Coordinates of C-alpha atoms in Angstrom, one line a residue:
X1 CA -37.4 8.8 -22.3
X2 CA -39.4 5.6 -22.4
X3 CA -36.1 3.6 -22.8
X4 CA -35.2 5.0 -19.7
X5 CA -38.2 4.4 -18.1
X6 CA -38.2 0.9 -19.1
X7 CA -34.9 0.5 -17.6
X8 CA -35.3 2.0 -14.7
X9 CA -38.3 -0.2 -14.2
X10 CA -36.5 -4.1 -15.2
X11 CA -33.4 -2.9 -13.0
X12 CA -36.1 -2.1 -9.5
X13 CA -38.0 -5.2 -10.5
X14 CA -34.5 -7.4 -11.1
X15 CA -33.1 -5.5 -7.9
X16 CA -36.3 -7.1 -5.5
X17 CA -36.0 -10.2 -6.9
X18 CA -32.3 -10.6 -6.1
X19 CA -33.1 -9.5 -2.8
X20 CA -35.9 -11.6 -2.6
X21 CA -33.2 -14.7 -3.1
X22 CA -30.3 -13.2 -1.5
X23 CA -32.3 -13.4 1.9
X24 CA -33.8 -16.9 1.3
X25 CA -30.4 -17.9 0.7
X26 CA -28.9 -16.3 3.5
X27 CA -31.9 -17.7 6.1
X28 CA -30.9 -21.1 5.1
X29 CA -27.3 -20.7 5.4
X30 CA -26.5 -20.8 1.5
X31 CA -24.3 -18.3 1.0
X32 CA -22.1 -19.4 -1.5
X33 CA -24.6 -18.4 -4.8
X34 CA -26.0 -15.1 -3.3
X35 CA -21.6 -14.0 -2.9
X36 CA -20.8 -15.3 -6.1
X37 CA -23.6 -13.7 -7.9
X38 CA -23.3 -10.5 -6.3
X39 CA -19.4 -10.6 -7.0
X40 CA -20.0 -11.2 -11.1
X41 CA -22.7 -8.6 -11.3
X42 CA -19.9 -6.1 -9.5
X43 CA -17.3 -6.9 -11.9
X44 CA -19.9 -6.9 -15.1
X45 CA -20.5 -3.4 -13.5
X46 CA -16.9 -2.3 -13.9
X47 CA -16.4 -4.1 -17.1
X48 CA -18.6 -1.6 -18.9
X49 CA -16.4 1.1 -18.2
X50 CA -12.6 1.5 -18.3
X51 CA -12.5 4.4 -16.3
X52 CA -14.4 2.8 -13.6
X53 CA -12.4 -0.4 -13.7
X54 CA -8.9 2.0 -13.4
X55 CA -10.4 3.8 -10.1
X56 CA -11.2 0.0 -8.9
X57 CA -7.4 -0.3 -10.1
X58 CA -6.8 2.2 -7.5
X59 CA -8.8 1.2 -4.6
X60 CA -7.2 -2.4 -4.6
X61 CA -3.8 -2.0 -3.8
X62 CA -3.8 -1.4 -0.7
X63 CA -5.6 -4.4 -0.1
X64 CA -3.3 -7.4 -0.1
X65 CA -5.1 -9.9 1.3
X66 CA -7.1 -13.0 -0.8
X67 CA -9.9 -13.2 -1.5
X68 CA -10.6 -16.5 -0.9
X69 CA -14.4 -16.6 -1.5
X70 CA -13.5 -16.1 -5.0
X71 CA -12.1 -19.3 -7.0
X72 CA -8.3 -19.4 -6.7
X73 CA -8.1 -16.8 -4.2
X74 CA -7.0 -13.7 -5.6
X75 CA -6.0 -10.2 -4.3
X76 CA -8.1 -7.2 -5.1
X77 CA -5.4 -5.9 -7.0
X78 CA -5.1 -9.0 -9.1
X79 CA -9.0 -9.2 -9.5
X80 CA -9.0 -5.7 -11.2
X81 CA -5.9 -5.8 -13.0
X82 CA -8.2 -9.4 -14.5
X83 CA -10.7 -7.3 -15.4
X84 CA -8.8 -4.4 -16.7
X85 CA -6.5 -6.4 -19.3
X86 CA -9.2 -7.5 -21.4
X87 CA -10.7 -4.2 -21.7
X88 CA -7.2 -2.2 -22.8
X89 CA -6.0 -4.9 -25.0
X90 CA -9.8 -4.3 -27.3
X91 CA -9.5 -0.5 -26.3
X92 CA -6.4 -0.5 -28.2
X93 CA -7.3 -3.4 -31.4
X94 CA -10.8 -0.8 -32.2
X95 CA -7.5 2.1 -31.7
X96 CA -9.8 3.7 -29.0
X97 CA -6.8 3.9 -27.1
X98 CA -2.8 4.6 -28.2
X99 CA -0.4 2.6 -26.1
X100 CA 3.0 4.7 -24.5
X101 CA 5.9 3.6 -23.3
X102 CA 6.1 5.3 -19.7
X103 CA 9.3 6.8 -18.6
X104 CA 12.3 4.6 -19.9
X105 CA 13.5 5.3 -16.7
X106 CA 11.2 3.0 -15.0
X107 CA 10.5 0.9 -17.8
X108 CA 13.9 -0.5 -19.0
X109 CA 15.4 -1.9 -15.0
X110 CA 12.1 -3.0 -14.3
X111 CA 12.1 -5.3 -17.6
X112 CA 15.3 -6.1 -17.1
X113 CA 14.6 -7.4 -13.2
X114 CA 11.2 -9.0 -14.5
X115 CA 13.8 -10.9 -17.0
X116 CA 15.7 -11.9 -13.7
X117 CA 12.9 -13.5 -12.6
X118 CA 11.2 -15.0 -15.5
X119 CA 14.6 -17.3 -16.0
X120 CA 14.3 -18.2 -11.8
X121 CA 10.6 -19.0 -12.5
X122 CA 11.3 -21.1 -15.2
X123 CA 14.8 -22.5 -14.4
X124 CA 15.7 -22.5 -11.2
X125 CA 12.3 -24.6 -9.9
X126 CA 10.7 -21.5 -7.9
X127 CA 7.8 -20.9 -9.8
X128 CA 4.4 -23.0 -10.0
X129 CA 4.1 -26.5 -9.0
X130 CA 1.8 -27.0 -11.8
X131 CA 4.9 -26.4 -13.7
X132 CA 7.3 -28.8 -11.7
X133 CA 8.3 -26.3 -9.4
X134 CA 10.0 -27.3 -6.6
X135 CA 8.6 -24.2 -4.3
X136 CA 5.3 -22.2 -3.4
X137 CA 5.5 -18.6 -5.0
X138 CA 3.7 -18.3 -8.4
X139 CA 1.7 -15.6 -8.1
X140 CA 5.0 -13.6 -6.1
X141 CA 5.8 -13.7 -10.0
X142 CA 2.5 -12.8 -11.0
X143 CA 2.0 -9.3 -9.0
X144 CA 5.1 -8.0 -10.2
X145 CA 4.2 -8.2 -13.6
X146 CA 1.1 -6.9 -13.0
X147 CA 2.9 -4.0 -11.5
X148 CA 4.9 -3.7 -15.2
X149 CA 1.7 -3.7 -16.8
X150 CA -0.3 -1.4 -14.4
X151 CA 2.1 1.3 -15.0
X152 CA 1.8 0.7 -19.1
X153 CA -1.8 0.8 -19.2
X154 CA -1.9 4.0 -16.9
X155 CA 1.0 5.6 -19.3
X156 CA -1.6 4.8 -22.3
X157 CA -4.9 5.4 -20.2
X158 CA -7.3 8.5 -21.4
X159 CA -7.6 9.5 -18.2
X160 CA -8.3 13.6 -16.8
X161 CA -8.3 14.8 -13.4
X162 CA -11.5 14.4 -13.0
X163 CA -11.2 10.7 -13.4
X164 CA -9.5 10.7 -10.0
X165 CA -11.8 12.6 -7.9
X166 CA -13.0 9.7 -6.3
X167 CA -8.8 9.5 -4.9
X168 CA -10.4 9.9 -1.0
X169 CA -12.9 6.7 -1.1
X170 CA -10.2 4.8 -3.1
X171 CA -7.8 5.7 -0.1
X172 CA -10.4 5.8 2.7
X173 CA -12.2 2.9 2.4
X174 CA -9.6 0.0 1.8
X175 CA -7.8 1.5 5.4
X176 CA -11.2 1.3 7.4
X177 CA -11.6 -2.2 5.9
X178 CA -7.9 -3.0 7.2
X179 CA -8.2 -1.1 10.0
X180 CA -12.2 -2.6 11.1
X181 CA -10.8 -6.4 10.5
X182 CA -8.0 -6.1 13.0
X183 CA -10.5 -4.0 15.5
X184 CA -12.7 -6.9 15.5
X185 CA -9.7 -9.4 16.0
X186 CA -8.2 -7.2 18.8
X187 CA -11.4 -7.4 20.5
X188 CA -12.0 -11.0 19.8
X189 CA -9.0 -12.8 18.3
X190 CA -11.6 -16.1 18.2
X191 CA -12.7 -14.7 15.1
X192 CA -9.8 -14.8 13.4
X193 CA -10.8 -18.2 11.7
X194 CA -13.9 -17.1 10.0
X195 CA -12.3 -13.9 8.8
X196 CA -9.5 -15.7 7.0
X197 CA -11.9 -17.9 5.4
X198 CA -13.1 -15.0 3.7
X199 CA -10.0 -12.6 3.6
X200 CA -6.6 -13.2 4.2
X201 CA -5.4 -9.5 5.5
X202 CA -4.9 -9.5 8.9
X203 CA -1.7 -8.7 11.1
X204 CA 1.2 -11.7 12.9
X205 CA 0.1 -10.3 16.3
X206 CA -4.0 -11.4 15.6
X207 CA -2.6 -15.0 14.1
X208 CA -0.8 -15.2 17.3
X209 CA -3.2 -14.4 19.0
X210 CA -5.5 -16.9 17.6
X211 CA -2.9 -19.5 17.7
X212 CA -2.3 -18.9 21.6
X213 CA 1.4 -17.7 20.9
X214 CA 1.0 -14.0 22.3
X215 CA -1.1 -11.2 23.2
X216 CA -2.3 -8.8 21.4
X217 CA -0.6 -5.8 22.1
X218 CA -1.2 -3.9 19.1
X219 CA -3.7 -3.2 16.5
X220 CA -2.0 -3.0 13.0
X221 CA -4.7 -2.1 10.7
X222 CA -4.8 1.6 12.5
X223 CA -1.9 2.0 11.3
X224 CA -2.7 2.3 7.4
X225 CA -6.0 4.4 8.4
X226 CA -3.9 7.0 10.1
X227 CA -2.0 6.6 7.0
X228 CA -4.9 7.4 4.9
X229 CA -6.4 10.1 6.9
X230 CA -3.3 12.2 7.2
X231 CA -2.8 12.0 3.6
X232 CA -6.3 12.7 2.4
X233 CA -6.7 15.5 4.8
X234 CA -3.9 17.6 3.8
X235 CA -4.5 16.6 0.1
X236 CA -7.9 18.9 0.4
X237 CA -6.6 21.2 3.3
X238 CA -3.2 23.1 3.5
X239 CA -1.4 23.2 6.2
X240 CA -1.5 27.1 6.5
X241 CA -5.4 26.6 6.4
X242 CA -6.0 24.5 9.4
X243 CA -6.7 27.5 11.9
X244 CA -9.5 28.9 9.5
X245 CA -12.6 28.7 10.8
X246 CA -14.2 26.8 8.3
X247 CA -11.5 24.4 8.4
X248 CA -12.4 23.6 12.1
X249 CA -12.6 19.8 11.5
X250 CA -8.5 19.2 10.4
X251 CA -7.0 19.4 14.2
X252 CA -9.2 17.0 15.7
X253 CA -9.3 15.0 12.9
X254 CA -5.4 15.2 12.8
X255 CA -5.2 14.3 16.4
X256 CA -7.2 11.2 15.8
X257 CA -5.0 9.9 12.6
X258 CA -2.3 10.3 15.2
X259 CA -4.3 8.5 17.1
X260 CA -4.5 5.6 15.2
X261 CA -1.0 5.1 14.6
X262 CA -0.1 4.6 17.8
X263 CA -2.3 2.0 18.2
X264 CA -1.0 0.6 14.9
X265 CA 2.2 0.1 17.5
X266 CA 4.7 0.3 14.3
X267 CA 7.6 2.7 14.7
X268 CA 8.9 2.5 11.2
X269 CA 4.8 3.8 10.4
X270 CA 5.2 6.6 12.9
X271 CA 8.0 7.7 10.8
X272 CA 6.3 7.8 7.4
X273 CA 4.0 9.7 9.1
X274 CA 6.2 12.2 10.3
X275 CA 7.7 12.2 6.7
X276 CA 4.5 12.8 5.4
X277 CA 3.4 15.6 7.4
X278 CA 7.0 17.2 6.6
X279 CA 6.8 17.3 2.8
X280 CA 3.0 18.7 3.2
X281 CA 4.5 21.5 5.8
X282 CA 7.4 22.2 3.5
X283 CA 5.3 23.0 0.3
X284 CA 2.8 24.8 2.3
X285 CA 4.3 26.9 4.7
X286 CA 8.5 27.1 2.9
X287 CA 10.5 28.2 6.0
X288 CA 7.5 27.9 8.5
X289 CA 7.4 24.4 8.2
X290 CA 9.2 24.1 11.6
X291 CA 6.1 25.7 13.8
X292 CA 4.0 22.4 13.1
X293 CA 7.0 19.8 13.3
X294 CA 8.1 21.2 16.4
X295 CA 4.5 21.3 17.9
X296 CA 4.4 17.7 16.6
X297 CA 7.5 16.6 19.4
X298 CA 6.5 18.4 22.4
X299 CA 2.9 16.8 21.8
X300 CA 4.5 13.4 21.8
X301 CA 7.0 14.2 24.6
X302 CA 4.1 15.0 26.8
X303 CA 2.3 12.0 26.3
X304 CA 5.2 10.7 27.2
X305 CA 5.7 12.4 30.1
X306 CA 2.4 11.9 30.9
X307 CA 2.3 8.5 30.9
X308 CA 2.2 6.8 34.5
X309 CA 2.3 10.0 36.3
X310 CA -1.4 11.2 35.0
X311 CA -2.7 8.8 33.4
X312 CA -1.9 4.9 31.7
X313 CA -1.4 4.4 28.2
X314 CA -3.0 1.2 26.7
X315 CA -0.2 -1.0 25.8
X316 CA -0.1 -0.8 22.5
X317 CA 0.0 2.8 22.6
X318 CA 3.2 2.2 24.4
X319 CA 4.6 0.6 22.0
X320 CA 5.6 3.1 19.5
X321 CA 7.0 5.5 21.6
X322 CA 8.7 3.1 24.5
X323 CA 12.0 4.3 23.2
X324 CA 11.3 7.7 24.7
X325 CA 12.4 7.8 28.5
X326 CA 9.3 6.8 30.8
X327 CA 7.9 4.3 32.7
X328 CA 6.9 1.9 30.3
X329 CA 5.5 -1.4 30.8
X330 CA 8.4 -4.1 30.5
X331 CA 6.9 -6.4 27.9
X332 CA 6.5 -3.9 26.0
X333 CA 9.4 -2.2 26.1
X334 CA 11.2 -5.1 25.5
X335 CA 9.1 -6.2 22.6
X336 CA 9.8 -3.3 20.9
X337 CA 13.3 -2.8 21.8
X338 CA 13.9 -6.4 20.4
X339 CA 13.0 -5.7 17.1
X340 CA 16.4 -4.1 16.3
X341 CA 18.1 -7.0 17.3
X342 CA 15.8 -9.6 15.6
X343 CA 16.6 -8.0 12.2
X344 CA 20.2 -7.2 12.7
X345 CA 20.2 -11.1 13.7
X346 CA 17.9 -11.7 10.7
X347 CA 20.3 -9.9 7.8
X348 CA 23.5 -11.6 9.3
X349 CA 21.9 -14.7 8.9
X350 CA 21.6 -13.6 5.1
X351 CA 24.3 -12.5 4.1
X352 CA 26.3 -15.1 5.9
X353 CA 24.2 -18.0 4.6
X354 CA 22.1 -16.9 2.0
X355 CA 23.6 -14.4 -0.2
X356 CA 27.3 -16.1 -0.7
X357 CA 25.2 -19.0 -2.3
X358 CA 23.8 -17.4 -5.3
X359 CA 25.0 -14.0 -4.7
X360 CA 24.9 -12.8 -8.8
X361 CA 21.4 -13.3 -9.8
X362 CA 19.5 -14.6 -6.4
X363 CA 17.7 -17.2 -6.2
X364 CA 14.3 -15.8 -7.2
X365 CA 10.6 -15.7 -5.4
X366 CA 9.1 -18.2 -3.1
X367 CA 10.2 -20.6 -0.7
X368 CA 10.1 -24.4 -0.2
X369 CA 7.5 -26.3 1.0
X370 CA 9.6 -29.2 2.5
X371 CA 11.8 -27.1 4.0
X372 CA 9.3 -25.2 6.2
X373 CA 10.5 -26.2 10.4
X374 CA 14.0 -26.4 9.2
X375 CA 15.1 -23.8 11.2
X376 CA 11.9 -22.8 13.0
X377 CA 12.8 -25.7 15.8
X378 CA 16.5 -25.3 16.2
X379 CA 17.2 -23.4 19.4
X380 CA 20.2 -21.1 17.5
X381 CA 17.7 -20.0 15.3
X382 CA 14.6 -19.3 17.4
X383 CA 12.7 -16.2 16.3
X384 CA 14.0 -15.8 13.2
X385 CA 13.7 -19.4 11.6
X386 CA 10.5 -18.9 10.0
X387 CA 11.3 -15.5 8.1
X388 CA 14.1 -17.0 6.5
X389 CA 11.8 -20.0 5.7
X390 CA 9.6 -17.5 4.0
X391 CA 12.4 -15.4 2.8
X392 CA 10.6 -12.5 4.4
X393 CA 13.7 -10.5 5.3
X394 CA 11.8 -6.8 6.5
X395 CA 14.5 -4.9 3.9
X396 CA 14.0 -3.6 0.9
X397 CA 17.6 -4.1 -0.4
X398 CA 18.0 -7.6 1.2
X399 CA 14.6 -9.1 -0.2
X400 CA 16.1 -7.7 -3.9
X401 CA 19.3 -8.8 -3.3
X402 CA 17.6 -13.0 -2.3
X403 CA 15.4 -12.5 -5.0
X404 CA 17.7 -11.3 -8.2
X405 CA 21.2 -10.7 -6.8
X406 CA 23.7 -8.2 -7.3
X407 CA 22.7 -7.4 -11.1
X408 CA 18.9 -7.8 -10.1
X409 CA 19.3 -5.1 -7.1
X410 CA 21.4 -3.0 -9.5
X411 CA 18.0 -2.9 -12.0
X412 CA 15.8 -2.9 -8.8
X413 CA 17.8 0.4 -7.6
X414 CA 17.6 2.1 -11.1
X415 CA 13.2 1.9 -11.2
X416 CA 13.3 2.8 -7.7
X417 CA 15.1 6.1 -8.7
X418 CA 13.6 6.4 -12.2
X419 CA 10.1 6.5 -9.3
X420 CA 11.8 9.1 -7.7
X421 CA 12.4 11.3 -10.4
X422 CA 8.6 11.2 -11.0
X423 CA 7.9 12.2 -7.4
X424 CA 10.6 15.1 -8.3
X425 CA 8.6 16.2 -11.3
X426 CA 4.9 16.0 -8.9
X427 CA 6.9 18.0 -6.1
X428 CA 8.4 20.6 -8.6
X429 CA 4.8 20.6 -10.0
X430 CA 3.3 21.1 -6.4
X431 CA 5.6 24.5 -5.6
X432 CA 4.8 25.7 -8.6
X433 CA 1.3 26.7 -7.7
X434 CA -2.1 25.2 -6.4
X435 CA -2.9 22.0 -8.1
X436 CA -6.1 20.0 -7.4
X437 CA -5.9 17.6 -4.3
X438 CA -5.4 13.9 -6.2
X439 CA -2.2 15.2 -7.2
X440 CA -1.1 16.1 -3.6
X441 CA -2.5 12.9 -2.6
X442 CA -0.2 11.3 -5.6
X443 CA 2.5 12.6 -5.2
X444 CA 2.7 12.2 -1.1
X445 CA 1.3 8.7 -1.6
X446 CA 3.9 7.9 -4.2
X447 CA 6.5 9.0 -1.9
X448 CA 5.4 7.2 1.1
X449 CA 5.8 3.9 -0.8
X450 CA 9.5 4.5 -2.0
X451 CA 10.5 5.5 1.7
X452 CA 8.8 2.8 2.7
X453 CA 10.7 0.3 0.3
X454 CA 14.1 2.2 1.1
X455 CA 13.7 1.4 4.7
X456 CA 11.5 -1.3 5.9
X457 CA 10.1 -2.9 3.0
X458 CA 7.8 -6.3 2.4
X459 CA 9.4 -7.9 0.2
X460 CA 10.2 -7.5 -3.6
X461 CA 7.1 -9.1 -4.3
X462 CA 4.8 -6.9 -2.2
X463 CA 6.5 -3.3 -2.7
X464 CA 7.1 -3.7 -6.4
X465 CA 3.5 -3.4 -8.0
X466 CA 2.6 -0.8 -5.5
X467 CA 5.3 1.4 -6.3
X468 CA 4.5 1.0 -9.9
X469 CA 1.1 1.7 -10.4
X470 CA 1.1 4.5 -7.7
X471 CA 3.6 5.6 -10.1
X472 CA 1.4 5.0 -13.0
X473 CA -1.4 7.2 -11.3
X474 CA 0.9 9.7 -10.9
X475 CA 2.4 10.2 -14.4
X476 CA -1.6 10.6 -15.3
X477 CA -1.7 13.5 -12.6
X478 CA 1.2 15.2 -14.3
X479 CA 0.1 15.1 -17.7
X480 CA -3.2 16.2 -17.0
X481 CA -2.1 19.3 -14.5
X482 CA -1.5 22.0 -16.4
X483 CA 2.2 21.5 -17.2
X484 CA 4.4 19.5 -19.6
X485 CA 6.4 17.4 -17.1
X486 CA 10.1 17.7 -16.6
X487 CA 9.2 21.7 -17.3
X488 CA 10.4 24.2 -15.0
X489 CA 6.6 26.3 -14.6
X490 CA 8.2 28.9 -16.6
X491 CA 9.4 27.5 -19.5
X492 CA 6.1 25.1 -19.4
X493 CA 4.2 28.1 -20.0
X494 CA 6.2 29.3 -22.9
X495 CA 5.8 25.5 -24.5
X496 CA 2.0 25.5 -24.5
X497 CA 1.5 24.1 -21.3
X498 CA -1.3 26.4 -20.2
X499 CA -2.5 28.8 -18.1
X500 CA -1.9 28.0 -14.5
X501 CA -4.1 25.8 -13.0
X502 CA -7.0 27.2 -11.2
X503 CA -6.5 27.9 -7.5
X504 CA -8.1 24.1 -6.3
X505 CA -7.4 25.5 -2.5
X506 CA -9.3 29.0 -2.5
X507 CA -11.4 28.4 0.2
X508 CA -8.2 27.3 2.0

């Protein structure tokens, strides 16, 4: 008790006095010692606790910005998966902790596309310059072995259930950090200097912006909040439940996730949304699930309808939906409507130019320094030039198929799948009864990021350690829920896998 006490006391007195300094510091415009000290006290903080660095694990990745107030400018993802190494590797030297494979059907391609591009980093003069590389990309390399390793430590992790309660601040607040940056920016793009100099995330349109190379049409970061509300709401609330009366806070809270991604202005997010809300309505209400979907279009066909007969749309509202018949402003609607073209004119590019160069094993991450305005200025090329500078080719398939080739997409097709089985498992898991709301979020997060990947896609870099550790999180749902996975519920009940879970949605 005195211990305690004692404690208590040194941390209030050490607390003052760090406030005491932090605002001296502040008042005379040093800031660089009061960040960095708060920064190493955080990550002392999660240090002590393996658990606590795991859900920092989890708050991270959506975060893909740098951090550049932190020496060498990492990612949050990378800054966590730093601290989280050291800790596993003792946890399992004092045998605290038993390392597992994973699912060999995840494991094995993605080894054998890391191999891919371990022999481009080191061979084919695309790694780090440090190294005699001839291109910029070295920590491309990086996160996707991070990715690899994420999903090991979370196949050997100790973890419960109750580890991942904290699933709805590790969603929300990452999206209303995204989604607050490019608010500011929207509402003055001026600022986009002094934001980067901090952190790197913010959207093309707000660096156009800035540069004086385009308006501002739409706001990108809302687009990952509606994300996040939509999937934390209906990982607490079923469908079925949203009429109740204590449940009076879902609609308007739905409306405004919609909301926020049509401001987001991205079609291909509009979608994941729908596909979202469909897999929720499809566990939750079976056959019913067409009563909300079908509400869902005639609320977007009349805003539609709406739009410049009763009232005016902002313009990035527009955006999203200008392929509906209506009255849409032309910039817009040719903005959007030239998208399609742009990346059919971007893949023909590839596959022309690109692909029939290397077209076995790629020509791995990265992309040249010296060759940057190559294209860029050449009037043949003129909106496309600097993606394929930057080999970001907005596909999925095409970004594996630059990066590792035929044999390299064959691998990066098989952990994609060996993914989907696991969302299979968390889906058959789902129907099988209530389970408690991470694993809805899991498993509808998890899914998000493969359709994602399938259809749109970042890059192999930026969609590979995503999909991974989601993944990773989600094997620890299933293992903890109540049923030996790959288990019809039946015959997991005969094995020993339990009483079914209790009902985590009564109230719903």
């Amino acid at each position: 008790m005195h211990f305690l006490r004692i404690r208590s006391i040194l941390v209030a007195i050490g607390g003052l006095a760090m406030a005491f300094w932090f605002g001296q510091a502040i008042g005379e415009g040093n800031t660089g010692p009061p960040i960095m000290t708060a920064m190493i006290a955080t990550a002392v903080w999660f240090l002590l606790s393996i658990r606590r660095t795991i859900i920092a694990l989890l708050t991270s990745i959506p975060l893909t910005g740098r951090l550049f107030s932190v020496p060498f400018g990492p990612t949050p993802f990378e800054l966590s998966m730093a601290m989280l190494v050291p800790q596993v590797t003792l946890q399992i030297m004092l045998k605290k902790m038993a390392p597992r494979f994973g699912s060999p059907w995840i494991v094995f391609p993605a080894a054998g596309l890391l191999a891919i591009l371990t022999f481009h980093f080191f061979a084919q003069g695309t790694g780090a310059r440090v190294l005699g590389a001839e291109s910029v990309g070295a920590r491309f390399y990086l996160d996707c072995y991070l990715g690899l390793a994420a999903y090991l430590i979370l196949a050997s992790a100790n973890l419960d259930l109750r580890d991942l309660r904290p699933f709805a601040i590790c969603a929300l607040v990452p999206a209303l950090i995204v989604g607050g940056i490019d608010v500011l920016l929207f509402l003055k793009p001026n600022l986009t200097g002094r934001v980067y100099a901090l952190y790197s995330q913010f959207t093309w349109d707000a660096a156009g912006a800035y540069l004086g190379q385009g308006e501002l049409i739409r706001i990108g970061g809302l687009r990952d909040l509606g994300i996040a509300i939509l999937l934390v709401m209906l990982s607490y609330r079923r469908v079925n439940a949203f009429w109740n009366r204590d449940c009076w806070w879902t609609v308007p809270l739905g409306i405004f996730s919609l909301g926020c991604m049509f401001a987001g202005g991205f079609r291909s997010y509009l979608m994941l949304y729908g596909l979202i809300l469909a897999l929720f309505s499809l566990l939750d209400l079976r056959w019913r699930a067409f009563i909300p979907a079908a509400i869902l279009v005639v609320v977007v066909l009349l805003v539609a309808a709406g739009h410049s007969h009763l009232y005016e749309l902002p313009r990035f509202m527009q955006r999203p939906i200008s392929f509906l018949p209506g009255d849409w402003d032309p910039e817009v609607k040719w903005q959007a409507g030239s998208t399609v073209d742009w990346r059919a004119e971007l893949w023909a590019y590839f596959f022309k130019w690109e692909f029939p160069a290397q077209p076995w094993f790629g020509r791995g991450l990265g992309f040249k320094m010296d060759e940057m305005g190559r294209l860029s200025f050449n009037p043949l090329y003129y909106g496309i030039g600097p993606f394929v500078e930057m080999r970001m080719w907005h596909s999925g398939l095409v970004s594996a198929l630059d990066a590792t080739g035929i044999i390299g997409t064959i691998f990066w097709i098989a952990t994609n799948v060996g993914c989907f089985i696991v969302v299979m498992r968390g889906l058959r898991a789902l129907n099988s009864g209530p389970q408690p709301p991470a694993l809805r979020f899991l498993v509808m997060k998890t899914a998000s990021l493969l359709f994602f990947t399938a259809f749109t896609g970042n890059g192999l870099e930026a969609d590979l350690y995503p999909l991974l550790t989601f993944t990773g999180f989600l094997e620890v749902g299933l293992r903890k829920s109540g049923q030996p996975p790959g288990l019809p519920p039946a015959i997991a009940r005969e094995a020993g896998g339990g009483a079914s879970p209790p009902d985590w949605d009564a109230r719903a």
